[in-house]
XYZ file of C-alpha atoms in Angstrom:
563
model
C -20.446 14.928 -3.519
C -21.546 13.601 -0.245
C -18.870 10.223 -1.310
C -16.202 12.522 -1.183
C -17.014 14.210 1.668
C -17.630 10.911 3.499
C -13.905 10.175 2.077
C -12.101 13.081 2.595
C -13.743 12.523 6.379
C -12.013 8.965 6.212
C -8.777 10.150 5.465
C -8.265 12.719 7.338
C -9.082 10.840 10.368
C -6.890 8.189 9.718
C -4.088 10.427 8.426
C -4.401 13.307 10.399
C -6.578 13.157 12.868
C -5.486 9.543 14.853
C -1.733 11.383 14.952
C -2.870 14.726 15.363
C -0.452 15.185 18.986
C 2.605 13.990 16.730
C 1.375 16.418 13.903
C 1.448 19.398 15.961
C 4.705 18.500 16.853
C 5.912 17.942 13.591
C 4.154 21.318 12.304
C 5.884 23.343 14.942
C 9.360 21.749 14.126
C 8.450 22.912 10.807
C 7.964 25.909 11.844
C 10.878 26.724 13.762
C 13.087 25.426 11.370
C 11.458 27.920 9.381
C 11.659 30.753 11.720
C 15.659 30.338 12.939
C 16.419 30.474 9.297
C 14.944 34.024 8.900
C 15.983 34.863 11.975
C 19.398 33.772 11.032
C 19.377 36.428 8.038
C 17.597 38.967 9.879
C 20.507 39.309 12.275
C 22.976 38.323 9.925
C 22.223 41.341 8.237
C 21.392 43.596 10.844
C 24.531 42.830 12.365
C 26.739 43.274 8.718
C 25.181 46.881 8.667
C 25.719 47.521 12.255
C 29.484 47.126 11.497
C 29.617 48.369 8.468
C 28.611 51.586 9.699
C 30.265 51.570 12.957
C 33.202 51.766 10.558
C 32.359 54.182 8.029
C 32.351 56.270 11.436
C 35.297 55.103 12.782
C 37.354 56.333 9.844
C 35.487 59.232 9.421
C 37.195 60.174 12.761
C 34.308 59.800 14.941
C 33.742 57.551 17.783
C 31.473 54.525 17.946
C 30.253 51.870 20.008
C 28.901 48.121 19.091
C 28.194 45.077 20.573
C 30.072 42.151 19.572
C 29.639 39.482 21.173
C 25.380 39.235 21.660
C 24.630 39.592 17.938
C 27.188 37.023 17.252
C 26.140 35.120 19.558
C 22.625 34.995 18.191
C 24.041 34.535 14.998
C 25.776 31.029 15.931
C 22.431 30.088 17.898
C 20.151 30.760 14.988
C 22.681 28.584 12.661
C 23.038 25.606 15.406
C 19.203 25.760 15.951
C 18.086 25.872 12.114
C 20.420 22.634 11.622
C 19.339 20.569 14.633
C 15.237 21.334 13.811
C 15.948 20.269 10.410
C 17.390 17.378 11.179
C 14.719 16.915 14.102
C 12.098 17.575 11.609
C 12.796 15.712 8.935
C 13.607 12.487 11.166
C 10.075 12.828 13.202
C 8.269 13.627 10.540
C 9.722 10.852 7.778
C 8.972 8.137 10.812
C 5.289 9.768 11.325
C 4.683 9.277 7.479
C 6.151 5.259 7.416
C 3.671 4.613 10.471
C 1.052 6.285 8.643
C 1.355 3.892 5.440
C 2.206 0.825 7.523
C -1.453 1.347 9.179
C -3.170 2.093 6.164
C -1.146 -0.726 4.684
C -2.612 -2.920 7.022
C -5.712 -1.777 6.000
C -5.645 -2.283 3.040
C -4.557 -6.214 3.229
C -7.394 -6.670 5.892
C -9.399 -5.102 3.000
C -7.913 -7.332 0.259
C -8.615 -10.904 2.498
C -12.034 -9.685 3.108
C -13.203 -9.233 -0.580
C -15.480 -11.184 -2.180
C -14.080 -13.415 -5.453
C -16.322 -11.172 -7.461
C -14.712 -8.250 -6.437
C -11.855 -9.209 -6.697
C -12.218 -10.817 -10.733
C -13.450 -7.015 -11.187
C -9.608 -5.890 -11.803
C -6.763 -6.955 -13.603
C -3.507 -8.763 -11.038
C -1.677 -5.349 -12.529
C -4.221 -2.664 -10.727
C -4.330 -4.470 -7.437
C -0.845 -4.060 -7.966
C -0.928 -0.428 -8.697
C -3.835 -0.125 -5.826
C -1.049 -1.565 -3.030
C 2.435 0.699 -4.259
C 1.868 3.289 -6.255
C -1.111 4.664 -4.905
C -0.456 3.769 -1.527
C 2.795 5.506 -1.416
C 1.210 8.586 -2.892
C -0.498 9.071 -0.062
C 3.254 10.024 2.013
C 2.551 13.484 -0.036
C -0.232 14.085 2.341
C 1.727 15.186 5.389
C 4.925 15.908 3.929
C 3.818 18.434 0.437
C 0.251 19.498 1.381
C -0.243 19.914 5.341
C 3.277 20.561 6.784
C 4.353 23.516 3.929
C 1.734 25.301 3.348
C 0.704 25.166 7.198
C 4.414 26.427 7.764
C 4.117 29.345 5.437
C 0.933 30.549 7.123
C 2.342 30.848 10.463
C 5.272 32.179 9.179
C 3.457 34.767 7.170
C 1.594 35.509 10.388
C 4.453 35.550 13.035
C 6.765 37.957 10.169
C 3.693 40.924 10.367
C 3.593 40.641 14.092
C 7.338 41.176 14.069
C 7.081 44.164 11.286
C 4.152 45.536 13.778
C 6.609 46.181 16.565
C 8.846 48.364 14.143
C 5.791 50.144 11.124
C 2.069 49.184 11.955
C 1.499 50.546 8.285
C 4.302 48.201 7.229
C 3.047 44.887 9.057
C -0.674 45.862 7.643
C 0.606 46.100 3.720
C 2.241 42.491 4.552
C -1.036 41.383 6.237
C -4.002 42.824 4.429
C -2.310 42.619 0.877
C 0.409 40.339 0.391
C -1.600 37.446 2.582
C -4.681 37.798 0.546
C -2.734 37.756 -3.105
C -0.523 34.693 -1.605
C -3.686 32.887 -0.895
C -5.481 33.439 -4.110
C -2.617 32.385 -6.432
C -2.616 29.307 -4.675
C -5.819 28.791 -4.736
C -6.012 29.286 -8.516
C -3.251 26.625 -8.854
C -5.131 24.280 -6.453
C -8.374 24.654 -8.589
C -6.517 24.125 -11.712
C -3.937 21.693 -10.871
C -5.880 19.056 -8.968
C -8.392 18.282 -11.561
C -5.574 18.125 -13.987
C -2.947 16.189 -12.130
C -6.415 13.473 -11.063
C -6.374 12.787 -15.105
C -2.889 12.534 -15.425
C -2.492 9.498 -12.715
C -5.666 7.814 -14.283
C -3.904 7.795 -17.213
C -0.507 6.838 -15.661
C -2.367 4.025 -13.537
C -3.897 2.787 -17.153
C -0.505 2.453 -19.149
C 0.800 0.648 -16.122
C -1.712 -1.769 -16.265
C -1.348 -2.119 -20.391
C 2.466 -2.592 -20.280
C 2.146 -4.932 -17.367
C -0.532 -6.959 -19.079
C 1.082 -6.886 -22.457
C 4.715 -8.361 -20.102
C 2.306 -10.942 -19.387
C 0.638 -12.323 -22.744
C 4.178 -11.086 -24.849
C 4.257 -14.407 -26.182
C 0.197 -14.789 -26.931
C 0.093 -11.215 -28.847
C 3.166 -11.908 -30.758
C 1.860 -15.503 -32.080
C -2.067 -13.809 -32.997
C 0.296 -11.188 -34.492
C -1.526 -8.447 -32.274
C 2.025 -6.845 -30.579
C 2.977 -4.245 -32.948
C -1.018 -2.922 -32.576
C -0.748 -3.542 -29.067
C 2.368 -1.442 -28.227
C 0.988 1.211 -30.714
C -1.568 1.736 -27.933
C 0.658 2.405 -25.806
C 2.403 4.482 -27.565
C -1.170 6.825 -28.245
C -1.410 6.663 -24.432
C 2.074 7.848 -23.887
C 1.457 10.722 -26.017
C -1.888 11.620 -23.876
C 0.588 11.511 -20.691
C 3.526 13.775 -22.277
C 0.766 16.237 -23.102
C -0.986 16.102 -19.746
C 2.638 16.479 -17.674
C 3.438 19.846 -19.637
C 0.291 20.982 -19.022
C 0.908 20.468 -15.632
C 4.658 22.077 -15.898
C 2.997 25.230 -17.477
C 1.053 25.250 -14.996
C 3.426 24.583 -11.886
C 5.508 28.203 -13.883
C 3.183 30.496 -14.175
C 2.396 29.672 -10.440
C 5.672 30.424 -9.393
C 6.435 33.289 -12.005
C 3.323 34.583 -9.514
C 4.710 34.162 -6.728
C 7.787 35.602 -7.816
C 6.322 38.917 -8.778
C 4.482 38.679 -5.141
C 7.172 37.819 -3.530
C 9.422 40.977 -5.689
C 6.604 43.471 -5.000
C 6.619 42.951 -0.836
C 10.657 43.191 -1.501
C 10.356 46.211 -3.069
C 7.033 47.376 -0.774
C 9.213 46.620 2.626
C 12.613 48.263 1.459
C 10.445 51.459 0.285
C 9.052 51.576 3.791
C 11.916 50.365 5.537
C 13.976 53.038 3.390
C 11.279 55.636 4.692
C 11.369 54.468 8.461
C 15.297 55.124 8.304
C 14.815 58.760 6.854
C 12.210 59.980 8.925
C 14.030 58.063 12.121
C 11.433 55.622 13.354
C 14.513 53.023 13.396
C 18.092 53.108 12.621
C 19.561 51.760 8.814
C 20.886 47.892 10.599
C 17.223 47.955 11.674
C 16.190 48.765 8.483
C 18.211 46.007 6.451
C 16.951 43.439 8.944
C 13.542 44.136 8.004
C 14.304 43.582 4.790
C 16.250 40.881 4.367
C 13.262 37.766 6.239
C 10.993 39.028 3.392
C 13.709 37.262 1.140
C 14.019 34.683 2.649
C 10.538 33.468 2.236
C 11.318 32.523 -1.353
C 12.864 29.472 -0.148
C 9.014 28.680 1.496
C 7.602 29.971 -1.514
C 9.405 28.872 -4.574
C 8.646 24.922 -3.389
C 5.200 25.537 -2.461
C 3.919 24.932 -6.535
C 5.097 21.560 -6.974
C 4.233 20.440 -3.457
C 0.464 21.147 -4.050
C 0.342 19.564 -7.376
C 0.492 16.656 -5.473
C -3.182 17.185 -4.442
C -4.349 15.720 -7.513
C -2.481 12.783 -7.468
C -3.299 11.881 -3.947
C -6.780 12.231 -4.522
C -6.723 10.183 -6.969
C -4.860 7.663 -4.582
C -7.273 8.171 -1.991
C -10.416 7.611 -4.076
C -8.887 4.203 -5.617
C -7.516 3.301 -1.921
C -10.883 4.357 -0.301
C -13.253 1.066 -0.904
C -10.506 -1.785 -0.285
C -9.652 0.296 3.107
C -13.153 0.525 4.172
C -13.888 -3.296 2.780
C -16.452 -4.666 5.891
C -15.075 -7.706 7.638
C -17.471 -10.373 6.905
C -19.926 -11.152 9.128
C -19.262 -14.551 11.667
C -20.871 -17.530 10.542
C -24.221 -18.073 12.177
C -23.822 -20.650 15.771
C -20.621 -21.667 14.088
C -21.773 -24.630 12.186
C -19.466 -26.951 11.535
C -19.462 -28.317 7.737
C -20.365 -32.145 7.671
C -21.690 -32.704 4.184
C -20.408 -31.137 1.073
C -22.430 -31.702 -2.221
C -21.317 -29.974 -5.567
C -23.359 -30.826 -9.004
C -22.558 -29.512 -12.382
C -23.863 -29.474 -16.014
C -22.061 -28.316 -18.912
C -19.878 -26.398 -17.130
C -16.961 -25.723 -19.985
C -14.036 -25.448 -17.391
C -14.568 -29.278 -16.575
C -15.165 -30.850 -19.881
C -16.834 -34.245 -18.059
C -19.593 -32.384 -17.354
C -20.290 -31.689 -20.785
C -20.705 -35.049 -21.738
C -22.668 -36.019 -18.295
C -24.157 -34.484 -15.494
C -21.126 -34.483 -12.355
C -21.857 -34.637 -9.286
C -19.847 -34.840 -5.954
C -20.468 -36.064 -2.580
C -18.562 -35.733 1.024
C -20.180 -36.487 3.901
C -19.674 -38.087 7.483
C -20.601 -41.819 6.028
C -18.120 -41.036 3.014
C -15.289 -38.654 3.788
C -12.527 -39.176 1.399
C -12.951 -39.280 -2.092
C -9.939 -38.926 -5.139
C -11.011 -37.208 -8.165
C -8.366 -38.662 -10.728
C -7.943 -36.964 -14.465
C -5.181 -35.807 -17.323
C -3.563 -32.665 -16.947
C -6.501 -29.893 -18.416
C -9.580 -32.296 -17.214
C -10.262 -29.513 -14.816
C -9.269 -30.896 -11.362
C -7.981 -27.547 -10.505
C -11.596 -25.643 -11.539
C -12.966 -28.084 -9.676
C -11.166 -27.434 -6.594
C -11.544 -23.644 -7.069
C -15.247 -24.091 -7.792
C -15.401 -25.925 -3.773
C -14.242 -22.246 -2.282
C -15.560 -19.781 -4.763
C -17.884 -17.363 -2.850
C -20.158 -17.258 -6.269
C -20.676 -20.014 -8.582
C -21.324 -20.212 -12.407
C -25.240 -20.815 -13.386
C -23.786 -24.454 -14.639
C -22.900 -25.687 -11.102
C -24.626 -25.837 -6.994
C -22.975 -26.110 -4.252
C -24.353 -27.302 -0.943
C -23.077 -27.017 2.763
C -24.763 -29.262 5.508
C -28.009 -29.858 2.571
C -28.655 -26.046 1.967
C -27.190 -23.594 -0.639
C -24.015 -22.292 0.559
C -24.973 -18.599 1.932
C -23.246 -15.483 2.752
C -23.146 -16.580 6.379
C -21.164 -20.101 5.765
C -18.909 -18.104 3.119
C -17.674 -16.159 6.268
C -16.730 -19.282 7.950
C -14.833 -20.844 4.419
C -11.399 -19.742 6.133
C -12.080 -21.733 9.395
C -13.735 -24.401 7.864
C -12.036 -25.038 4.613
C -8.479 -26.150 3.812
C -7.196 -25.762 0.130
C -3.648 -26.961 -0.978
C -3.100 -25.366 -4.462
C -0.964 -26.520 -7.478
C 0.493 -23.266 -6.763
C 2.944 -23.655 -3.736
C 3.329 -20.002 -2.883
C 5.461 -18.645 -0.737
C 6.218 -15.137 0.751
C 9.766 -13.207 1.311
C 9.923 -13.971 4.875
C 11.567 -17.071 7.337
C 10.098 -20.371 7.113
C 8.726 -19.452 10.485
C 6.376 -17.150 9.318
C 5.808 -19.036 5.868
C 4.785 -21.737 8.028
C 2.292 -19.223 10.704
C 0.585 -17.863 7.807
C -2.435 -16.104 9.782
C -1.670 -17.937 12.530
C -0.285 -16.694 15.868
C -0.263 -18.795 18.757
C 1.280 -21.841 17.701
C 4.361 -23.288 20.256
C 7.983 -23.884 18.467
C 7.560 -27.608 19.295
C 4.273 -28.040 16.818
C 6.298 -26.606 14.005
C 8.598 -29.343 14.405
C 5.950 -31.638 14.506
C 4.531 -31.041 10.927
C 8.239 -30.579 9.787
C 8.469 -33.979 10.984
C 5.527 -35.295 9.168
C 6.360 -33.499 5.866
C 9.851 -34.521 6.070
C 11.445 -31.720 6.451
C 12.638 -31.033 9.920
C 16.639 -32.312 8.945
C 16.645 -29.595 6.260
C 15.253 -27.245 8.939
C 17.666 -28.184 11.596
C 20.510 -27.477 8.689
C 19.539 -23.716 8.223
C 21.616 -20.883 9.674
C 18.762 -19.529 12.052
C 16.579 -22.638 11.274
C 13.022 -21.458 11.706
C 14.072 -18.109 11.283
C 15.985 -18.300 8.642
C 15.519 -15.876 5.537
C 13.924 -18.117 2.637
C 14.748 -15.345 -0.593
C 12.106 -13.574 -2.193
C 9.165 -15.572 -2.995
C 11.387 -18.462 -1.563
C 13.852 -18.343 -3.953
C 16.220 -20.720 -1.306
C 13.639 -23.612 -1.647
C 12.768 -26.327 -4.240
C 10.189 -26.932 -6.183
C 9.590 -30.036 -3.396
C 10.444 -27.830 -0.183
C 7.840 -25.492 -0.882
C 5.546 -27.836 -1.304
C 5.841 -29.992 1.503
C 5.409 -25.961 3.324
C 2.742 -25.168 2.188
C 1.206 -28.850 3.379
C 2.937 -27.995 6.517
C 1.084 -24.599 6.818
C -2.508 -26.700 7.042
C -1.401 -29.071 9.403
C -1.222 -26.629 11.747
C -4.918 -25.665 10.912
C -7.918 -27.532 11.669
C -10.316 -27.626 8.738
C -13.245 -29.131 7.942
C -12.920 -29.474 4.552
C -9.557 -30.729 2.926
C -8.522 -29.991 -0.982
C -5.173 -31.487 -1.516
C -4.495 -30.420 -5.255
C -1.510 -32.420 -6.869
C -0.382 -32.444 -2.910
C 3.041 -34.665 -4.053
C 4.349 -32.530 -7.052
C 7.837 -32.855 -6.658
C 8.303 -35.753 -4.091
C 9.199 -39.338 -5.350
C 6.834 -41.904 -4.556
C 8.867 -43.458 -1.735
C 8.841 -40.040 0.169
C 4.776 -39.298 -1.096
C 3.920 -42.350 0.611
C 5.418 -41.728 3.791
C 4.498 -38.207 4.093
C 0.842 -39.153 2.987
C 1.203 -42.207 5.949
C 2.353 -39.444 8.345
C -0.376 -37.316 8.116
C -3.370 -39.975 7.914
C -3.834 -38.807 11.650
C -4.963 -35.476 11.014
C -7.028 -36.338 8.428
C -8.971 -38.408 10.708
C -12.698 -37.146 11.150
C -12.551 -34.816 8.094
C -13.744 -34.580 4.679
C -10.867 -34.851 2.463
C -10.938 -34.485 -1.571
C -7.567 -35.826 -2.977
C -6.852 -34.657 -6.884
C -4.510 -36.492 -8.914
C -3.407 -37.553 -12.614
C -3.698 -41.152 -11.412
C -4.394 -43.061 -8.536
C -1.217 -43.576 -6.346
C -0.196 -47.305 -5.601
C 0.134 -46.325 -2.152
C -3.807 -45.267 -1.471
C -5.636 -47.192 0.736
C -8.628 -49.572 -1.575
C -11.656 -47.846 0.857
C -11.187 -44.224 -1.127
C -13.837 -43.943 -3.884
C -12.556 -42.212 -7.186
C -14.567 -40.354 -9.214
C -12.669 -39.907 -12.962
C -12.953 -36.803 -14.867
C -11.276 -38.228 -18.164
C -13.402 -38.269 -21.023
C -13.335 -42.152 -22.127
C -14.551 -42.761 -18.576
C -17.892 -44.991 -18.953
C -18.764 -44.999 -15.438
C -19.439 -41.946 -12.954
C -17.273 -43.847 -10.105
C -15.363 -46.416 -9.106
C -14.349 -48.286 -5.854
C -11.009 -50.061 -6.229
């Protein structure tokens, strides 16, 4: 209980609290919006009566007297002033709510760079996915279906029996001391009802998104181990558990507002008896009468809503609870005086990812004396495991990994950003401009350097030929690039780094030879004074003799050779 409380504390100072100036603000739009529309009724009525009787005396022969131009003129203020608040409203409070989720958004992605491998292998790619949209956008419900409306109704509620006082104390007391009290327990009824209920139903939302995303995935795997059909069945099962969960819910979002509908008939019928009794017994005239009337029916447009904005509750919970540990993720602490990394030593036996070391102990060795080394092998030898094992924050019980002579710690894990450069088979790139494809985490780099590692991976002519050139739009996912481009981009994206540690997986897929020779000539420079670990099928004709390579092929006979 005390989590949740710490949460809900969390939350509601990030949501609510940081913004509370621009909440009020939004509130009282809300609010007024609110009030100018029963306003606008109120007189609207009051002022149809007014005439209608001024003429049932007129042609009864008597004479009679009414003001015009006032009421009407209220009438067209009330009108101009509902629209322009409800535009004003809905404008400042829709921008309030984006700002909201772009801070928690960032967040969340602080959260997501500072988690641990471990954590992160916890959970499938599909509920990260889940974790970053589709609860992350439930949390815009927060502000706009559980604070603003309800809040609104209160005042409103409030603000309508001081205006009832000034005409019937016993009539703003029956709207006060009874219809308040009822309003507030049938929604608190549906809140303790609805939230649990609602919680289950996004768990089990959240879990057949993961399933049909993960099925999407393997749809080729399941269908060839002939476990689809029994796969999709489960789906199905879960689908079922869904339907009945959401008309549990819809029963339960009716009966709250077939409650609030005989609330809201009974203070109809409670005002017009009183307001029918204030008239006789001539405590007010009958346009005074009507206009009393007639802002108790308008509340059904602030009441009818109010049942499926708090069913929300339960789903944003749920949101918030899932949301809650990546948002609050610590940031690593800095590595201890800085160290710099000078020696790397990894050793592994029988580790099955790498199937040399099943046949021999492996072992590999960077240091200041020996910086470079190639680890050659066939495709499924394991040079990628290997170069995944070199920045894994925990290791398998089959391999050690030593920084500087001592067991990598959590102290030097905080530093594996600064001090470790890893070039992927995987060239990935984000929906953005090659500018900021190229400054990934990086912010102070000059215009002129990122022509000067365009220039060195060869691609400052294809640059130069963009529409915007650096800030040119590069697709989703870089969908304008090759297979080659992206490649030589993501090299480009180190080059502006300064590493200790360099993996270059596969780092010429795509090129030709001619152009992987000249790029790898072009950036022998910044290599200079690091540890570099170079993983290819085969050694390249155009690598200098002084690298060592270490095979991982299985009809290798010795450990290492120097060419």
């Amino acid at each position: 209980m005390s989590n949740d409380r710490t949460m809900l504390q969390y939350w509601l100072q990030l949501l609510v609290w940081q913004h509370r100036g621009r909440l009020l603000l939004a509130a009282a739009l809300t609010l007024l919006t609110a009030l100018f529309g029963l306003a606008l009724l109120g007189l609207s009525g009051w002022f149809i009566t007014a005439t209608a009787v001024v003429g049932a005396i007129l042609l009864a022969g008597g004479s009679a007297f009414l003001e015009l131009y006032m009421p009407g003129s209220g009438i067209r203020f009330f009108a101009l002033g509902r629209t322009i608040s409800r535009y004003a409203e809905r404008v400042f409070s829709h921008q309030l709510v984006l700002e909201q989720l772009a801070r928690v958004r960032v967040q969340l992605f602080q959260g997501l760079a500072h988690l641990p491998d471990s954590a992160l292998q916890q959970a499938q790619d599909a509920d990260w996915l889940n974790r970053l949209t589709t609860d992350l956008e439930q949390l815009d419900t927060v502000l706009l279906r559980l604070l603003l409306p309800p809040a609104s109704l209160l005042l409103v509620w409030l603000l309508l029996g001081g205006f009832f006082a000034v005409w019937s104390v016993p009539l703003a007391l029956g709207f006060l001391l009874v219809g308040l009290p009822l309003l507030l327990l049938i929604l608190a009824l549906f809140i303790r009802q609805s939230v649990a209920l609602n919680y289950q139903l996004s768990a089990l939302l959240n879990e057949s998104r993961q399933q049909v995303i993960t099925q999407l995935e393997g749809l080729d795997e399941l269908r060839v181990a002939g476990q689809l059909q029994a796969e999709q069945q489960a789906v199905v099962q879960l689908l079922a558990l869904i339907d009945g969960k959401q008309h549990r819910v819809s029963q339960q979002q009716a009966l709250s507002q077939l409650l609030l509908q005989l609330l809201h008939g009974g203070l109809v019928l409670f005002v017009a008896l009183l307001a029918v009794a204030g008239y006789q017994h001539g405590w007010f005239s009958g346009p005074v009468a009507v206009m009393l009337v007639l802002p108790v029916l308008a509340l059904s447009e602030l009441l009818q809503p109010l049942p499926g904005q708090l069913a929300s509750a339960g789903r944003s919970w749920f949101a918030a609870k899932r949301l809650y540990p990546l948002a609050t993720q610590p940031e690593p602490a800095a590595a201890a005086g800085d160290e710099a990394l000078n020696t790397v030593q990894l050793q592994l036996h029988r580790y099955g990812r790498i199937a040399a070391s099943l046949q021999r102990p492996f072992a590999l060795h960077l240091s200041a004396e020996r910086p470079v080394l190639l680890v050659s092998g066939a495709s499924g030898t394991g040079k990628s495991s290997l170069a995944e094992l070199l920045v894994r924050d925990t290791l398998p019980g089959a391999a050690e990994l030593r920084w500087n002579g001592r067991v990598r710690s959590a102290w030097q894990q905080a530093g594996l950003h600064q001090q470790v450069a890893l070039l992927s088979q995987q060239s990935g790139m984000l929906a953005d401009t090659l500018r900021t494809n190229l400054m990934v985490g990086l912010s102070d780099v000059t215009e002129q350097r990122l022509w000067q590692v365009l220039i060195q991976v060869e691609l400052d002519q294809w640059a130069q030929s963009l529409p915007k050139q650096l800030d040119t739009w590069l697709g989703d996912s870089g969908q304008q690039v090759s297979g080659g481009q992206a490649r030589r981009i993501n090299l480009a994206r180190w080059l502006l780094r300064s590493p200790r540690l360099v993996i270059l997986d596969e780092p010429f897929y795509g090129l030709d030879q001619a152009q992987a020779a000249r790029i790898w000539q072009a950036i022998q420079p910044w290599m200079q004074g690091r540890l570099v670990l170079l993983l290819l099928h085969h050694r390249p004709d155009f690598l200098a003799d002084g690298w060592p390579e270490l095979s991982l092929n299985l009809d290798t006979t010795t450990e290492e050779t120097i060419s």
